[in-house]
Short mmCIF file of C-alpha atoms in Angstrom, two decimals:
data_model
loop_
_atom_site.label_atom_id
_atom_site.label_comp_id
_atom_site.label_asym_id
_atom_site.label_seq_id
_atom_site.Cartn_x
_atom_site.Cartn_y
_atom_site.Cartn_z
CA MET A 1 55.59 61.50 176.86
CA VAL A 2 58.61 63.65 176.09
CA LEU A 3 57.56 64.04 172.44
CA THR A 4 54.05 65.06 173.44
CA MET A 5 55.31 67.80 175.81
CA ALA A 6 57.72 69.13 173.15
CA ALA A 7 54.96 69.32 170.59
CA GLN A 8 52.67 71.17 173.01
CA SER A 9 55.39 73.68 173.91
CA TYR A 10 56.08 74.30 170.22
CA THR A 11 52.48 74.93 169.26
CA THR A 12 51.62 77.09 172.24
CA ALA A 13 54.77 79.26 172.21
CA PRO A 14 53.89 82.92 171.57
CA LEU A 15 55.16 84.57 168.31
CA HIS A 16 57.58 87.40 169.08
CA SER A 17 58.16 88.59 165.44
CA LYS A 18 56.19 91.53 164.10
CA ILE A 19 54.82 91.85 160.60
CA THR A 20 56.12 95.12 159.15
CA ASN A 21 56.07 96.84 155.78
CA LYS A 22 59.81 96.62 155.42
CA PRO A 23 61.06 94.23 152.71
CA LEU A 24 63.10 91.30 153.79
CA CYS A 25 65.95 92.30 151.45
CA PRO A 26 66.51 95.98 150.73
CA PRO A 27 66.75 96.84 147.01
CA PRO A 28 70.12 97.81 145.60
CA LEU A 29 71.01 101.45 145.86
CA SER A 30 70.67 102.01 142.11
CA LEU A 31 67.01 100.92 142.21
CA LYS A 32 65.97 103.10 145.11
CA PRO A 33 63.70 105.92 143.99
CA ARG A 34 65.15 109.35 144.58
CA SER A 35 63.86 112.79 143.98
CA LEU A 36 65.97 114.82 141.57
CA THR A 37 66.95 118.22 142.83
CA ALA A 38 68.22 121.14 140.81
CA LYS A 39 71.72 120.19 141.86
CA HIS A 40 71.24 116.71 140.48
CA LEU A 41 69.93 118.10 137.19
CA ARG A 42 72.94 120.37 136.85
CA THR A 43 75.30 117.46 137.51
CA THR A 44 73.48 115.22 135.04
CA GLN A 45 73.57 117.85 132.32
CA SER A 46 77.26 118.55 132.83
CA THR A 47 78.22 114.85 132.68
CA SER A 48 76.07 113.92 129.65
CA LEU A 49 77.77 112.72 126.46
CA PRO A 50 79.04 115.47 124.16
CA ARG A 51 77.03 116.20 121.03
CA ILE A 52 78.48 117.02 117.60
CA SER A 53 76.74 119.95 116.00
CA VAL A 54 77.25 121.60 112.62
CA SER A 55 76.53 125.27 112.47
CA ALA A 56 74.46 126.77 109.69
CA ALA A 57 77.54 128.60 108.41
CA ALA A 58 79.55 125.38 108.25
CA THR A 59 76.73 123.59 106.43
CA SER A 60 76.46 126.42 103.94
CA SER A 61 80.21 126.33 103.35
CA ILE A 62 80.15 122.59 102.69
CA GLU A 63 77.26 122.94 100.26
CA VAL A 64 78.98 125.76 98.37
CA LYS A 65 82.21 123.77 98.06
CA GLU A 66 80.36 120.69 96.83
CA SER A 67 78.39 122.76 94.36
CA SER A 68 81.43 124.55 92.99
CA ALA A 69 83.33 121.27 92.75
CA SER A 70 80.54 119.77 90.66
CA ILE A 71 80.59 122.73 88.26
CA GLN A 72 84.29 123.57 88.00
CA PRO A 73 86.68 120.86 86.81
CA SER A 74 89.28 120.00 89.42
CA LYS A 75 92.86 121.02 88.67
CA SER A 76 95.23 118.29 87.59
CA LYS A 77 97.66 117.14 90.25
CA SER A 78 101.06 118.70 89.75
CA LEU A 79 103.41 115.91 88.68
CA PRO A 80 106.94 116.08 87.24
CA PHE A 81 105.71 114.37 84.08
CA ARG A 82 102.47 113.05 82.56
CA VAL A 83 101.81 110.42 79.87
CA GLY A 84 98.89 110.46 77.44
CA HIS A 85 97.64 108.15 74.70
CA GLY A 86 95.48 109.10 71.73
CA PHE A 87 93.64 107.08 69.12
CA ASP A 88 91.50 108.06 66.16
CA LEU A 89 89.98 106.40 63.12
CA HIS A 90 88.10 107.82 60.14
CA ARG A 91 86.31 106.27 57.22
CA LEU A 92 87.79 106.96 53.78
CA GLU A 93 85.33 108.02 51.09
CA PRO A 94 85.69 109.34 47.54
CA GLY A 95 85.35 113.09 47.06
CA TYR A 96 87.08 114.16 50.31
CA PRO A 97 90.63 115.53 50.74
CA LEU A 98 93.10 113.36 52.67
CA ILE A 99 94.66 115.68 55.23
CA ILE A 100 97.29 114.22 57.55
CA GLY A 101 99.13 116.40 60.06
CA GLY A 102 97.86 119.51 58.32
CA ILE A 103 99.26 118.36 54.96
CA ASN A 104 97.02 117.56 51.98
CA VAL A 105 98.16 114.15 50.72
CA PRO A 106 97.08 113.29 47.15
CA HIS A 107 94.73 110.30 47.13
CA GLU A 108 91.44 109.25 45.51
CA ARG A 109 89.82 109.00 48.95
CA GLY A 110 89.69 111.25 51.97
CA CYS A 111 88.36 111.28 55.53
CA GLU A 112 84.65 111.71 56.03
CA ALA A 113 84.30 113.75 59.22
CA HIS A 114 82.62 116.77 60.79
CA SER A 115 85.81 118.82 60.66
CA ASP A 116 88.61 118.35 58.11
CA GLY A 117 89.06 114.76 59.39
CA ASP A 118 92.78 115.04 60.13
CA VAL A 119 93.25 111.71 61.91
CA LEU A 120 96.79 112.50 63.09
CA LEU A 121 96.02 115.89 64.63
CA HIS A 122 92.85 114.54 66.29
CA CYS A 123 94.91 111.73 67.74
CA VAL A 124 97.60 114.09 69.06
CA VAL A 125 94.98 116.36 70.62
CA ASP A 126 93.46 113.40 72.47
CA ALA A 127 96.91 112.36 73.71
CA ILE A 128 97.58 115.84 75.15
CA LEU A 129 94.14 116.05 76.74
CA GLY A 130 94.55 112.56 78.18
CA ALA A 131 97.91 113.44 79.70
CA LEU A 132 96.35 116.49 81.36
CA GLY A 133 93.43 114.43 82.69
CA LEU A 134 90.90 116.38 80.61
CA PRO A 135 87.90 115.19 78.55
CA ASP A 136 88.46 113.88 75.04
CA ILE A 137 88.32 115.92 71.85
CA GLY A 138 84.72 114.91 71.18
CA GLN A 139 83.55 116.54 74.41
CA ILE A 140 85.52 119.77 73.99
CA PHE A 141 84.81 120.09 70.25
CA PRO A 142 81.55 118.13 69.74
CA ASP A 143 80.58 117.23 66.18
CA SER A 144 77.05 118.37 67.04
CA ASP A 145 78.28 121.98 67.11
CA PRO A 146 77.93 123.54 63.62
CA LYS A 147 80.83 125.96 64.22
CA TRP A 148 83.28 123.05 63.93
CA LYS A 149 81.85 121.93 60.59
CA GLY A 150 84.81 121.72 58.19
CA ALA A 151 87.10 123.44 60.72
CA PRO A 152 90.84 122.89 60.30
CA SER A 153 92.20 120.61 63.00
CA SER A 154 95.02 123.07 63.67
CA VAL A 155 92.41 124.95 65.75
CA PHE A 156 92.08 121.93 68.02
CA ILE A 157 95.85 121.53 68.30
CA LYS A 158 96.29 125.17 69.32
CA GLU A 159 93.67 124.82 72.03
CA ALA A 160 95.29 121.66 73.36
CA VAL A 161 98.69 123.39 73.43
CA ARG A 162 97.15 126.36 75.24
CA LEU A 163 95.70 124.06 77.91
CA MET A 164 99.07 122.33 78.21
CA ASP A 165 100.89 125.66 78.70
CA GLU A 166 98.26 126.81 81.16
CA ALA A 167 98.85 123.67 83.25
CA GLY A 168 102.60 124.36 83.25
CA TYR A 169 103.75 121.51 81.00
CA GLU A 170 105.73 121.15 77.78
CA ILE A 171 106.27 118.26 75.40
CA GLY A 172 109.02 115.87 76.41
CA ASN A 173 108.56 113.68 73.37
CA LEU A 174 105.80 112.39 71.08
CA ASP A 175 105.57 109.15 69.15
CA ALA A 176 102.80 108.70 66.56
CA THR A 177 101.88 105.78 64.30
CA LEU A 178 99.68 106.10 61.22
CA ILE A 179 97.91 102.98 59.92
CA LEU A 180 96.66 102.99 56.33
CA GLN A 181 96.99 100.72 53.30
CA ARG A 182 97.30 103.50 50.73
CA PRO A 183 98.82 105.85 49.79
CA LYS A 184 102.43 105.26 50.76
CA LEU A 185 103.47 108.05 53.11
CA SER A 186 107.24 107.85 52.68
CA PRO A 187 107.37 110.90 50.38
CA TYR A 188 105.33 112.98 52.83
CA LYS A 189 106.44 111.79 56.27
CA GLU A 190 109.12 114.42 56.86
CA THR A 191 106.84 117.26 55.72
CA ILE A 192 104.06 116.00 58.02
CA ARG A 193 106.46 115.67 60.97
CA THR A 194 107.87 119.16 60.46
CA ASN A 195 104.42 120.74 60.24
CA LEU A 196 103.23 118.85 63.33
CA SER A 197 106.26 120.08 65.27
CA GLU A 198 105.51 123.67 64.28
CA LEU A 199 101.87 123.37 65.32
CA LEU A 200 102.95 121.98 68.71
CA GLY A 201 105.72 124.54 69.17
CA ALA A 202 108.08 121.63 69.79
CA ASP A 203 111.58 120.75 68.61
CA PRO A 204 111.29 118.32 65.67
CA ALA A 205 113.84 116.13 67.46
CA VAL A 206 111.20 115.17 70.06
CA VAL A 207 108.46 114.40 67.49
CA ASN A 208 108.51 110.98 65.86
CA LEU A 209 106.21 109.70 63.12
CA LYS A 210 105.80 106.16 61.80
CA ALA A 211 103.49 104.70 59.14
CA LYS A 212 102.29 101.13 58.69
CA THR A 213 99.96 99.21 56.43
CA HIS A 214 97.37 96.80 57.82
CA GLU A 215 98.37 93.90 55.62
CA LYS A 216 95.09 94.12 53.67
CA VAL A 217 93.13 93.11 56.80
CA ASP A 218 89.69 94.63 57.63
CA SER A 219 88.66 98.18 56.71
CA LEU A 220 92.17 99.60 57.25
CA GLY A 221 93.75 97.02 54.98
CA GLU A 222 91.03 97.45 52.38
CA ASN A 223 91.67 101.22 52.05
CA ARG A 224 88.30 102.00 53.58
CA SER A 225 89.63 103.71 56.70
CA ILE A 226 92.69 105.32 58.30
CA ALA A 227 93.79 105.22 61.94
CA ALA A 228 96.44 106.72 64.19
CA HIS A 229 97.93 106.10 67.64
CA THR A 230 99.92 108.66 69.63
CA VAL A 231 101.83 108.46 72.90
CA ILE A 232 103.02 111.72 74.45
CA LEU A 233 105.17 112.61 77.44
CA LEU A 234 104.56 115.98 79.07
CA MET A 235 107.16 117.42 81.42
CA LYS A 236 106.76 120.11 84.07
CA LYS A 237 108.33 123.40 82.99
#
């Protein structure tokens, strides 16, 4: 009886809640739609992330610098001293003079080359250019240029010395080694060293010259070629 009356009162009780358009849970504040006023736009623009812009003048300046850097060789870093190494090798053939260090050495074979084929001077030039961080002798005096055909290698030495002076350096010391099987260079070594010192404008005391055979091994030992190595120390003036 009690259960029946409770069920009747539950089913017949009037509903007091109203159905409205309001949502049961209000959306978070950040999701509520708002109308943007001019004030809001000004605030938004002022608080936006900064932008990095490059002006036309700055862009032009960068392009000019990059272009000039690609055309003009960069200057060598100023150091208290610089070290360079040079190497050269020439084939020996009959009918050519054998010129070493600007001195004509009597021999039945000589260097076949575009210029006079002076293996020692070519080697020294490469050592100076290497110490200065410049291109090798073949790039500055290419054998494809007819004006260097048969040219004395003293021309190349003078240009290398000029570049060295221009960079503000002088020779600290030079050590060169000639490698050939024949002829024996003992009778000519001092003359070659003296002439090389004069071409470099250096004290003979800082110029050293050695000569070695190749123990009859390969083209050097078979008197078919001649080679030279040079190490040079340049010091800031």
